[in-house]
CSV table of C-alpha atoms and ligand atoms in Angstrom, one decimal:
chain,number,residue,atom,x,y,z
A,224,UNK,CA,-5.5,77.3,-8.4
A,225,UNK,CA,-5.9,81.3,-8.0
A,226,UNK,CA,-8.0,82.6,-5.1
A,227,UNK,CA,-11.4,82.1,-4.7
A,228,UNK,CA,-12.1,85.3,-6.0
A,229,UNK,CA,-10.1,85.4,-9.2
A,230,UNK,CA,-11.8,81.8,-9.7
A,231,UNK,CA,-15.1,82.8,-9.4
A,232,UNK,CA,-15.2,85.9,-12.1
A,233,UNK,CA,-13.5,84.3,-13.9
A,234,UNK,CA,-13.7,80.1,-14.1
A,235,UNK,CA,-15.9,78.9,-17.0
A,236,UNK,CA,-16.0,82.4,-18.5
A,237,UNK,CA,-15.0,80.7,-21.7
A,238,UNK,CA,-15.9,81.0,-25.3
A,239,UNK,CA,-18.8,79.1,-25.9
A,240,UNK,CA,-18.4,79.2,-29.9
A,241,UNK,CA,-19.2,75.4,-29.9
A,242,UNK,CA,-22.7,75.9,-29.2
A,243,UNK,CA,-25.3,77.2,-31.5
A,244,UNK,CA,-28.3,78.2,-29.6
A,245,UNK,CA,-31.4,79.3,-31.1
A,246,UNK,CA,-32.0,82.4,-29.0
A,247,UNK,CA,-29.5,84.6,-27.7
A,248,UNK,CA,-27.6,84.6,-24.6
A,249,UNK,CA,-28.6,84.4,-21.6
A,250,UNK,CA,-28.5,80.8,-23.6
A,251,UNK,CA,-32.1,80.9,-22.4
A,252,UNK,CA,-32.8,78.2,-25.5
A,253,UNK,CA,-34.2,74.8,-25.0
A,254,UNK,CA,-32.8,73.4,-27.7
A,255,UNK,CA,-29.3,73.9,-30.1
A,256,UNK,CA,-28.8,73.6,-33.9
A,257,UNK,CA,-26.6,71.4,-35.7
A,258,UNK,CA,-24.9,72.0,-39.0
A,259,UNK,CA,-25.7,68.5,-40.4
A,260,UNK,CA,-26.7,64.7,-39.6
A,261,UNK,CA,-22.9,63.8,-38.9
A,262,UNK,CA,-22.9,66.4,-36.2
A,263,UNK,CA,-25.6,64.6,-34.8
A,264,UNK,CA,-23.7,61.3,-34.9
A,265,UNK,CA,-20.6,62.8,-33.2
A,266,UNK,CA,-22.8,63.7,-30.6
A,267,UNK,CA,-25.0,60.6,-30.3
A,268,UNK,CA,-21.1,58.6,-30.2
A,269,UNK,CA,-19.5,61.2,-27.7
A,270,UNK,CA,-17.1,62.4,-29.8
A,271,UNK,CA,-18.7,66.5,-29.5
A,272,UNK,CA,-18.2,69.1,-27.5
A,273,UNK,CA,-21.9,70.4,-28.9
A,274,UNK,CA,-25.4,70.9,-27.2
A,275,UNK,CA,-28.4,69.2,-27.8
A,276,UNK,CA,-31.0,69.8,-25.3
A,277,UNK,CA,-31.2,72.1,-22.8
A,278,UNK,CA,-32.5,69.4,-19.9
A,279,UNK,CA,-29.1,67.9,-20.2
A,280,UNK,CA,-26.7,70.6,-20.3
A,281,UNK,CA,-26.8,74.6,-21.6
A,282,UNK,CA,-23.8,76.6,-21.8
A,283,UNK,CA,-25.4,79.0,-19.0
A,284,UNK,CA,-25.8,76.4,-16.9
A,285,UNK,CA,-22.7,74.9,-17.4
A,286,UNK,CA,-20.4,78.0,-16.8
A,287,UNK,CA,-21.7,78.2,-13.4
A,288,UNK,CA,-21.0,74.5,-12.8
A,289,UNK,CA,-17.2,74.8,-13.7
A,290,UNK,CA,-17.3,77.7,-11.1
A,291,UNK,CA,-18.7,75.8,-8.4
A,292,UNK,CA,-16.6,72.8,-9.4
A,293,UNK,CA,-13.4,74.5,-9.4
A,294,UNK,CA,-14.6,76.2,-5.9
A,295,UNK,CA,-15.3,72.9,-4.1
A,296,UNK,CA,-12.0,71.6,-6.0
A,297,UNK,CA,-14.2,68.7,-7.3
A,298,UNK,CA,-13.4,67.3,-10.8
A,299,UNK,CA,-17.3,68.0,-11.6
A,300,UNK,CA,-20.5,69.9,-10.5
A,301,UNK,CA,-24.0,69.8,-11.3
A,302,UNK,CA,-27.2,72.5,-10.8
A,303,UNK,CA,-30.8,72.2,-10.3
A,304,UNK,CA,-33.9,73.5,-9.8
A,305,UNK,CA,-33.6,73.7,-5.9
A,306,UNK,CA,-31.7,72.0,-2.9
A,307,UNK,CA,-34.6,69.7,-2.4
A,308,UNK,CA,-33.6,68.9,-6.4
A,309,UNK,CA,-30.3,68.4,-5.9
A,310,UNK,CA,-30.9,66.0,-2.7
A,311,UNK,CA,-33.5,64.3,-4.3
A,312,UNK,CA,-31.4,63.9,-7.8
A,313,UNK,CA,-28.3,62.5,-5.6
A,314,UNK,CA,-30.1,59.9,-3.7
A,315,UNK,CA,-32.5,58.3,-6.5
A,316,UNK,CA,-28.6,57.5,-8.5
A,317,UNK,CA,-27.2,56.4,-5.5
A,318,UNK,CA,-29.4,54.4,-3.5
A,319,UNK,CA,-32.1,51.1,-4.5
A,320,UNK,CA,-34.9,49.0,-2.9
A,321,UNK,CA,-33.3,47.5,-0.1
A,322,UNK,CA,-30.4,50.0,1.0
A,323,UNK,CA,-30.6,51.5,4.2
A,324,UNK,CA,-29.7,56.0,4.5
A,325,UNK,CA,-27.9,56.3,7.7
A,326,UNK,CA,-29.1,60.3,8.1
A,327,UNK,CA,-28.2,63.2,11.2
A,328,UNK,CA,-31.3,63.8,13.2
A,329,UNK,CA,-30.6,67.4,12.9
A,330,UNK,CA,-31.3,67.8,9.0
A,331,UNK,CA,-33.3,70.0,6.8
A,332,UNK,CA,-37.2,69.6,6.9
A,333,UNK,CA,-37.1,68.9,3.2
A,334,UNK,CA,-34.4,66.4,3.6
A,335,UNK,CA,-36.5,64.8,6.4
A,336,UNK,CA,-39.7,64.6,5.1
A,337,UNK,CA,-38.0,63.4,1.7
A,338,UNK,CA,-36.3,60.5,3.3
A,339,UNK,CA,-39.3,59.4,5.6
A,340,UNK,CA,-42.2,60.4,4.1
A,341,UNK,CA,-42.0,59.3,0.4
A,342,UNK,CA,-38.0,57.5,0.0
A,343,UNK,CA,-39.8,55.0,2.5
A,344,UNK,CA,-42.4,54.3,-0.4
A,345,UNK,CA,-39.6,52.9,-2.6
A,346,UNK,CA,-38.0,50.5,0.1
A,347,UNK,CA,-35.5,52.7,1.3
A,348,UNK,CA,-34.9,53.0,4.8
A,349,UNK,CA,-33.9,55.4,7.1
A,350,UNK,CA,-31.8,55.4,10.2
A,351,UNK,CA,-31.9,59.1,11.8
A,352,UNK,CA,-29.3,59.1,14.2
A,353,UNK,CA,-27.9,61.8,16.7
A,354,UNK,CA,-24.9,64.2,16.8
A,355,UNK,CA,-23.1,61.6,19.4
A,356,UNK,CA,-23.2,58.5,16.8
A,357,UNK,CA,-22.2,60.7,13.7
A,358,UNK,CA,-19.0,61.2,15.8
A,359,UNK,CA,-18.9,57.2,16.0
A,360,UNK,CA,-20.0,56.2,12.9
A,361,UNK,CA,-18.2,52.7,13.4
A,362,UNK,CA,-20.6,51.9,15.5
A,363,UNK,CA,-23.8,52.6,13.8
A,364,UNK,CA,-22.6,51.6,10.0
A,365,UNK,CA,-24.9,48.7,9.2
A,366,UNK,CA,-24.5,45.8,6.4
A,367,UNK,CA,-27.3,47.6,4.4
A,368,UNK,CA,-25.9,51.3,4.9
A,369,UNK,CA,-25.6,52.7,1.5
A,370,UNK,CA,-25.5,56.5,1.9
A,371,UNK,CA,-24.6,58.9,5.6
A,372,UNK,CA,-25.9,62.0,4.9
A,373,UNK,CA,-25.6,64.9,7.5
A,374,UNK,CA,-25.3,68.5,8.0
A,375,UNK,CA,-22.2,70.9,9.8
A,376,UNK,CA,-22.9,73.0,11.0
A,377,UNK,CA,-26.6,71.9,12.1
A,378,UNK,CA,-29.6,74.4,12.1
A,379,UNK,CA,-30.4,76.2,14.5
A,380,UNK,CA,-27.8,75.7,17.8
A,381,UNK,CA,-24.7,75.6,14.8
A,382,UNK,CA,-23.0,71.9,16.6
A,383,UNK,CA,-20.7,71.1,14.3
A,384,UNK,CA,-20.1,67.2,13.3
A,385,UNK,CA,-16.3,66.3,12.9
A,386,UNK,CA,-16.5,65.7,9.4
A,387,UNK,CA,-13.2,64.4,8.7
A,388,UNK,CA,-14.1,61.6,11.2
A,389,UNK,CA,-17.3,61.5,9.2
A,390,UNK,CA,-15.9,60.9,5.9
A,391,UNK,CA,-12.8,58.6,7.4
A,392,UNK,CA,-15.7,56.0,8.7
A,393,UNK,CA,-17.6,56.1,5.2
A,394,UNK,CA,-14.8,55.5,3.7
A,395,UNK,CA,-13.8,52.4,5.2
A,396,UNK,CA,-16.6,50.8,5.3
A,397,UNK,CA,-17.7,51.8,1.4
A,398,UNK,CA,-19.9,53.9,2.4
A,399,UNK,CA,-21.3,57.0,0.7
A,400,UNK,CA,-20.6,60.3,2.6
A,401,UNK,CA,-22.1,63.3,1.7
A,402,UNK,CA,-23.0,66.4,3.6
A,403,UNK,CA,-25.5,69.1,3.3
A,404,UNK,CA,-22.9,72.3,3.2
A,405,UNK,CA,-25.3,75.1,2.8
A,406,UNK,CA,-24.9,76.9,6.1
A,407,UNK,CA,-21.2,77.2,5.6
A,408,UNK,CA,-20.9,76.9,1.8
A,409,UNK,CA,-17.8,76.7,0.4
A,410,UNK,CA,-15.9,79.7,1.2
A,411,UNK,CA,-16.0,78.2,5.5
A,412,UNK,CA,-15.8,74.7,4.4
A,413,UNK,CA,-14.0,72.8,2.4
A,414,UNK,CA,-15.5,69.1,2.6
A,415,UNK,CA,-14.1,67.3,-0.6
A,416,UNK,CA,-10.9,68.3,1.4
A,417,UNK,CA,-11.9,66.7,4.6
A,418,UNK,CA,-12.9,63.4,2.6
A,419,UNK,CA,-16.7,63.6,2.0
A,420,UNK,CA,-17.6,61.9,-1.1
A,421,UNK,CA,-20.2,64.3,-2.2
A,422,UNK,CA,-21.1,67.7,-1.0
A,423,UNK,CA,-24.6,68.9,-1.7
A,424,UNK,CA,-25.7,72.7,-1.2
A,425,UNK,CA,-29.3,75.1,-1.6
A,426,UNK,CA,-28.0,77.4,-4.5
A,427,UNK,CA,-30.8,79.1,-3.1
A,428,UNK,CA,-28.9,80.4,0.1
A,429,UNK,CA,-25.1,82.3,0.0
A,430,UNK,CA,-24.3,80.9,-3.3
A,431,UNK,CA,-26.9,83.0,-5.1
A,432,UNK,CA,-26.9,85.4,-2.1
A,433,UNK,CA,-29.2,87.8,-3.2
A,434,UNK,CA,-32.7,85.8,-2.1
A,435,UNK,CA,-34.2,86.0,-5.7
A,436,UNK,CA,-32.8,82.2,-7.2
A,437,UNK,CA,-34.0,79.2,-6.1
A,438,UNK,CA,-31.4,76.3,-7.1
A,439,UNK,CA,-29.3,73.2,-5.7
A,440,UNK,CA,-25.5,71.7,-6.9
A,441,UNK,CA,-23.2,68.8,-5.9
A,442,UNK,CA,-19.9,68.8,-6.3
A,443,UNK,CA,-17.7,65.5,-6.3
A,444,UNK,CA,-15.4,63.1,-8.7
A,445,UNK,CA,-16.7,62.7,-12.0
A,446,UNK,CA,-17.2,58.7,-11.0
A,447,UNK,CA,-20.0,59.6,-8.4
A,448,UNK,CA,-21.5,63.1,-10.4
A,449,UNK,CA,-21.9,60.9,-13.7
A,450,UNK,CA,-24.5,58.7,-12.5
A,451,UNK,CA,-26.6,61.6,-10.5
A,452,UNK,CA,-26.5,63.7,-14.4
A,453,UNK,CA,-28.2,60.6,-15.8
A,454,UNK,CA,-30.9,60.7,-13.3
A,455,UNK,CA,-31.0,64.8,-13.7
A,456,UNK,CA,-31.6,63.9,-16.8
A,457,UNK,CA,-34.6,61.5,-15.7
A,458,UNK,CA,-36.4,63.0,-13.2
A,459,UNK,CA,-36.1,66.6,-14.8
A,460,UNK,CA,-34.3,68.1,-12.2
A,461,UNK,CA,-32.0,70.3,-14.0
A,462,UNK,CA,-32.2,74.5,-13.0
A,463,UNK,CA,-33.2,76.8,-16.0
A,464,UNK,CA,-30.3,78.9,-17.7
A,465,UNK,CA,-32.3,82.6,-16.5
A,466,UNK,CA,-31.7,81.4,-13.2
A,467,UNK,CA,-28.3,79.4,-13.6
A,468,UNK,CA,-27.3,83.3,-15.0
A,469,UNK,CA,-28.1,84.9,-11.8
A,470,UNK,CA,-26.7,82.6,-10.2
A,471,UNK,CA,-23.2,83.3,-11.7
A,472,UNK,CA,-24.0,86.6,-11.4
A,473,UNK,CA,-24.0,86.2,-7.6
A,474,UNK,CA,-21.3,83.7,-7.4
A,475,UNK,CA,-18.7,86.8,-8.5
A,476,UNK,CA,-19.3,88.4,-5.0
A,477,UNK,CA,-19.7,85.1,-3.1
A,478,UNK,CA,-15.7,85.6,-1.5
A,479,UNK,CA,-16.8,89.1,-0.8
A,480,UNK,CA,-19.9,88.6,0.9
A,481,UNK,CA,-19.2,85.6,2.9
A,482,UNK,CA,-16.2,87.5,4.3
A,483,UNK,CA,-18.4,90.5,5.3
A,484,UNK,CA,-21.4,87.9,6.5
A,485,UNK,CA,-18.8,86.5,9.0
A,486,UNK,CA,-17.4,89.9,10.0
A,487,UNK,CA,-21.0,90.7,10.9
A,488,UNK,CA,-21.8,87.8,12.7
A,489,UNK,CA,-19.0,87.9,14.8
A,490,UNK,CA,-19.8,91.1,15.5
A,491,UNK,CA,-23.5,90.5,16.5
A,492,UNK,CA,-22.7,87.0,18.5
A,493,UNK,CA,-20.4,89.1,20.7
A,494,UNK,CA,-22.7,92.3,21.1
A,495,UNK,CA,-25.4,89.3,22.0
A,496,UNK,CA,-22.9,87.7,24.0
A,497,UNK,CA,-22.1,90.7,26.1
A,498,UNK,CA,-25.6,91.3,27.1
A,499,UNK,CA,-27.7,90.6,29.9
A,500,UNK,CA,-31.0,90.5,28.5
A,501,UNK,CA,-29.2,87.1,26.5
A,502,UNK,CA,-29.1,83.8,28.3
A,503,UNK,CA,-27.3,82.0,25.4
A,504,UNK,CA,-25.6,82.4,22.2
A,505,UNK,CA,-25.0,79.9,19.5
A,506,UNK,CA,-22.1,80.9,17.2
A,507,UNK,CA,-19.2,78.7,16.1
A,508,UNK,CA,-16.6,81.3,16.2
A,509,UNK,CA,-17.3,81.7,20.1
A,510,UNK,CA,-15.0,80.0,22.4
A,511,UNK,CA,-18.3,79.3,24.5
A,512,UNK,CA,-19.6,77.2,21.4
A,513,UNK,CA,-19.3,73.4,22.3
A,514,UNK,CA,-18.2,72.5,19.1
A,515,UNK,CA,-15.8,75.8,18.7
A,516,UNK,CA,-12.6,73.5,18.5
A,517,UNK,CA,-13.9,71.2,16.1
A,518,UNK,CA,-15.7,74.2,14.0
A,519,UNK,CA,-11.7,75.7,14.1
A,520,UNK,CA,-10.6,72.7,13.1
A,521,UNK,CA,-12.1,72.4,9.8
A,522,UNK,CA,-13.8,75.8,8.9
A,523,UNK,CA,-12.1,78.6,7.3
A,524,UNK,CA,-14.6,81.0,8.5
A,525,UNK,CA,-17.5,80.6,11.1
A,526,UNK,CA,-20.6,82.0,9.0
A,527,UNK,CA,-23.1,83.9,8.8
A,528,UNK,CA,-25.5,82.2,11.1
A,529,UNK,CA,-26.3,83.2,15.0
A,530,UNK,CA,-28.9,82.1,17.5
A,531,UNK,CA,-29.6,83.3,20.8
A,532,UNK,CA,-31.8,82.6,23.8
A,533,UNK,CA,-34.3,84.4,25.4
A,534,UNK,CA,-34.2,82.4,28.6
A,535,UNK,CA,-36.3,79.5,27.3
A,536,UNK,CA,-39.2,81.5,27.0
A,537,UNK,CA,-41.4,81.7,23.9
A,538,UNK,CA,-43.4,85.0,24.9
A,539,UNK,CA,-40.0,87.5,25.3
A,540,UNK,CA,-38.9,85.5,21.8
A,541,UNK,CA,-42.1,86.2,19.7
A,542,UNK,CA,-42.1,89.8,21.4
A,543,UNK,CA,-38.2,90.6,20.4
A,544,UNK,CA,-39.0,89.2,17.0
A,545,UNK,CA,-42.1,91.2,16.4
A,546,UNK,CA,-40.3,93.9,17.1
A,547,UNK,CA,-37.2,94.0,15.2
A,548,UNK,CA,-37.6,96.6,12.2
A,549,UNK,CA,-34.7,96.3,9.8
A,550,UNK,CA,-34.0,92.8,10.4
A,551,UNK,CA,-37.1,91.2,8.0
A,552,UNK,CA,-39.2,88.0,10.0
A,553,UNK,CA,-38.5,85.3,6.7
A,554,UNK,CA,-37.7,81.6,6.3
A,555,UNK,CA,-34.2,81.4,4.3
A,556,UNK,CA,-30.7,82.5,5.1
A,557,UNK,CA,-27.7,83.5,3.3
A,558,UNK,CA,-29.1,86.8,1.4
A,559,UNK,CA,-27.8,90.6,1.6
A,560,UNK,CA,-30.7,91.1,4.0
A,561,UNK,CA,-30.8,89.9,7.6
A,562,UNK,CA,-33.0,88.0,8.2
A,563,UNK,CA,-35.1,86.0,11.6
A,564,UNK,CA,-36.8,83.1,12.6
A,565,UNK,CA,-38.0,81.5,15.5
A,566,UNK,CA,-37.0,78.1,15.3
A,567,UNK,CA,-40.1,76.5,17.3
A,568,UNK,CA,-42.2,78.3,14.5
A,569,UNK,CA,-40.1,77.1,11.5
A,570,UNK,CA,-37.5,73.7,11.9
A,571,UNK,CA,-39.1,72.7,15.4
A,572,UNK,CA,-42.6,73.7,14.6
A,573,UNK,CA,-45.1,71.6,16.7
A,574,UNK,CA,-42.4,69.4,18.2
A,575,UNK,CA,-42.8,67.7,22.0
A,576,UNK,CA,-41.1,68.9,24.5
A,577,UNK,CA,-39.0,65.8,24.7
A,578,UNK,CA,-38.4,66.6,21.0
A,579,UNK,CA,-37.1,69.9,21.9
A,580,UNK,CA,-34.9,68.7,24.6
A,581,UNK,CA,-33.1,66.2,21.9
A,582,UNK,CA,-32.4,69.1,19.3
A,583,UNK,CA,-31.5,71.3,22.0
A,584,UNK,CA,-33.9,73.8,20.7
A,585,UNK,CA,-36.4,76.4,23.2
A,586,UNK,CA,-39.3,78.1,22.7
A,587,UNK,CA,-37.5,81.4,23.7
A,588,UNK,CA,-34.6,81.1,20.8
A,589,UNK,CA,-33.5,83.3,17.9
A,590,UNK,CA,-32.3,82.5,15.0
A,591,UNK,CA,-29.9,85.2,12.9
A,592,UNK,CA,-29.2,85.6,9.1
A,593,UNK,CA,-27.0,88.1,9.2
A,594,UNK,CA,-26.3,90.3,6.1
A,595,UNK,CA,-24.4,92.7,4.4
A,596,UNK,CA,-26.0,96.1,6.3
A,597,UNK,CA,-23.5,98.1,8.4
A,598,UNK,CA,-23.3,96.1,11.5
A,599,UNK,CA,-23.7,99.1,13.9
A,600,UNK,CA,-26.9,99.4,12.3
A,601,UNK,CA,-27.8,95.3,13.3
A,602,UNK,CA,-26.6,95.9,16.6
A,603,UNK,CA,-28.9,98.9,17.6
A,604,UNK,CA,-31.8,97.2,15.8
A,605,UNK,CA,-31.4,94.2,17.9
A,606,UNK,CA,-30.5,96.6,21.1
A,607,UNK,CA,-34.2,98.5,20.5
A,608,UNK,CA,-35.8,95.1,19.5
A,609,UNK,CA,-34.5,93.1,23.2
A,610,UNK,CA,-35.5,96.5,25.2
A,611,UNK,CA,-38.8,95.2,27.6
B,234,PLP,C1,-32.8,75.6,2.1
B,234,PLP,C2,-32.1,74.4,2.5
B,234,PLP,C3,-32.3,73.2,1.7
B,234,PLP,C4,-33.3,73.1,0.6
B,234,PLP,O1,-33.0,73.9,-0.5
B,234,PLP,P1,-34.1,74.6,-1.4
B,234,PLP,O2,-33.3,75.4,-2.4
B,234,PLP,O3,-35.0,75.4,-0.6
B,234,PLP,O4,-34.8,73.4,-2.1
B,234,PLP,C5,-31.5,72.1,2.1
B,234,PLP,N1,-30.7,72.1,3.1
B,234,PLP,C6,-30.5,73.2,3.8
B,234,PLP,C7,-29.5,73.2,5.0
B,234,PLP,C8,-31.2,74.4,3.6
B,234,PLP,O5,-31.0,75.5,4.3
């Protein structure tokens, strides 16, 4: 194992001789050639290293999966289309009629909606549970509990779930653990290490980095990636090679860039921290965080992600975020560009206040993408942007 950034230029940068596509590369082909009819066989009997279609694998595609793969240390990886894709791909293998998803309350919108809104249709169910029973898992495993699927750290106050203790529960019951590791991605955390069975990501976020890909991956042993590539194969979930390039592309810098999108968080969290006009800040790598031990613990860098208060109240939020210039009002995270939200407008949009109260969310809070700009720059946009 080299460093992560040796690893990533060059892992799966291999000669790709076996494969014969019909256009060019970028192997952006559909389908490859064979020589002959016992070609064909080989392949059909598993005893070829050839392509055949480009929905099951594609050279492009799979140089960036033996990237991701070797940075997750996970015997295999998979891409497609999107995050919701990849989650969608992972749970059709792994679960069936009558299995119950144990899943953190504080989870994506797609994952949420996926899971209640149209999983439910198939006779799955799903428990959502809260940041205190994640960290006592023993208590809330059930005899139907298939799959725990969960989030660290959580969007947008940044807890953090203990996931060793996490995957240390699934594991003894047989349970399936996999998390959602998009806000740290792989460069902060490391959760095949911790234990977790699977670990899913949106491709679409630091991986990629440069807001212009939309794609998903999981990384895990061969044993529990095999079945989710049949389904991938199935449901058409695979990403395109154009993209999958891209996204290689992108993945050369990721070392470099997350580094520098910590450095500049930090930065940012403490300028917000230091001043008045900020009642809170959310960032992991504060010793104010709640979960700032655990996040120590078991991330090798604290992100790119920040949130801050405004005192609870929506009208100072909207009229900081409205006035922000070089920091661009978007949904997404993990590009070059900074980037806000306001989570009652986005995740928490048109939630009770009770609701609120439970994801400890208000009306008057900021969330941060921060990127790659010079983080003086950030700092006296967000200085001009807070002036009232
Ligand atoms: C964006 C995101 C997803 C969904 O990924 P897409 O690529 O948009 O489909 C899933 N989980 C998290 C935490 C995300 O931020």
């Amino acid at each position: 194992m080299k460093g992560p950034a040796t690893e990533l230029i060059h892992a799966g940068e291999t000669d790709r001789g076996d494969a014969v596509p019909l256009t060019t590369p970028i192997y952006e082909t559909s389908t490859f050639v064979f020589e002959n009819a016992q070609e064909v066989l080989a392949y059909n009997e598993g005893r070829s290293s050839k392509y055949l279609y480009s929905r099951y694998a594609n050279p492009t595609i799979v140089s960036v999966e033996q990237k991701l793969a070797v940075l997750d240390r996970a015997e295999a990886a998979l891409l497609f289309s999107s995050g919701q894709g990849a989650t969608t791909t992972i749970l059709m293998a792994h679960v069936k009629a009558g299995d119950e998803i144990i899943c953190g309350s504080a989870i994506y919108g797609g994952t949420l909606h996926l899971l209640h809104d149209l999983l439910s249709n198939f006779g799955v169910t799903t428990r959502f549970v809260s940041l205190e029973d994640l960290a006592s898992l023993d208590r809330v495993i059930g005899p139907k509990t298939k799959v725990v699927w969960f989030e660290s750290p959580i969007n947008p106050t940044l807890r953090c779930v203990d996931v060793k203790r996490v995957a240390d529960a699934c594991r003894a019951r047989g349970v399936l653990s996999v998390i959602d590791n998009t806000f740290a991605c792989p460069i902060n955390q490391q959760p095949l290490a911790l234990g977790i069975d699977l670990a899913m990501q949106s491709a679409t976020k630091y991986l990629n980095g440069h807001s212009d890909v939309t794609g998903g991956v999981v990384t895990g042993p061969r044993a529990l990636v095999a079945p989710i590539e049949k389904a991938r194969r199935l449901l058409g979930t695979v990403m395109d090679p154009y993209p999958a390039y891209a996204l290689g592309r992108g993945l050369k810098t990721l070392q470099l860039r997350v580094a520098r999108h910590n450095a500049n968080a930090r930065t940012v969290a403490e300028f917000l921290a230091k001043d008045k006009r900020v009642s809170c800040v959310y960032y992991p790598g504060l010793p104010s965080h709640p979960d700032h031990e655990i996040a120590k613990r078991q991330m090798l860098g604290f992100g790119g992600m920040v949130c801050f208060d405004l005192g609870g109240e929506y009208e100072r939020a909207a009229a900081c975020y409205d006035r922000l210039k070089l920091v661009k009002r978007a949904a997404s995270l993990g590009g070059v560009e900074s980037l806000v939200s306001m989570p009652v407008l986005t995740s928490q949009y048109g939630h009770t206040d009770e609701q609120l109260k439970q994801a400890g969310v208000t009306r008057g809070m900021l969330r941060l993408s921060v990127g790659l700009e010079d983080p003086a720059d950030l700092i006296a946009d967000l200085d001009q942007a807070l002036e009232s």
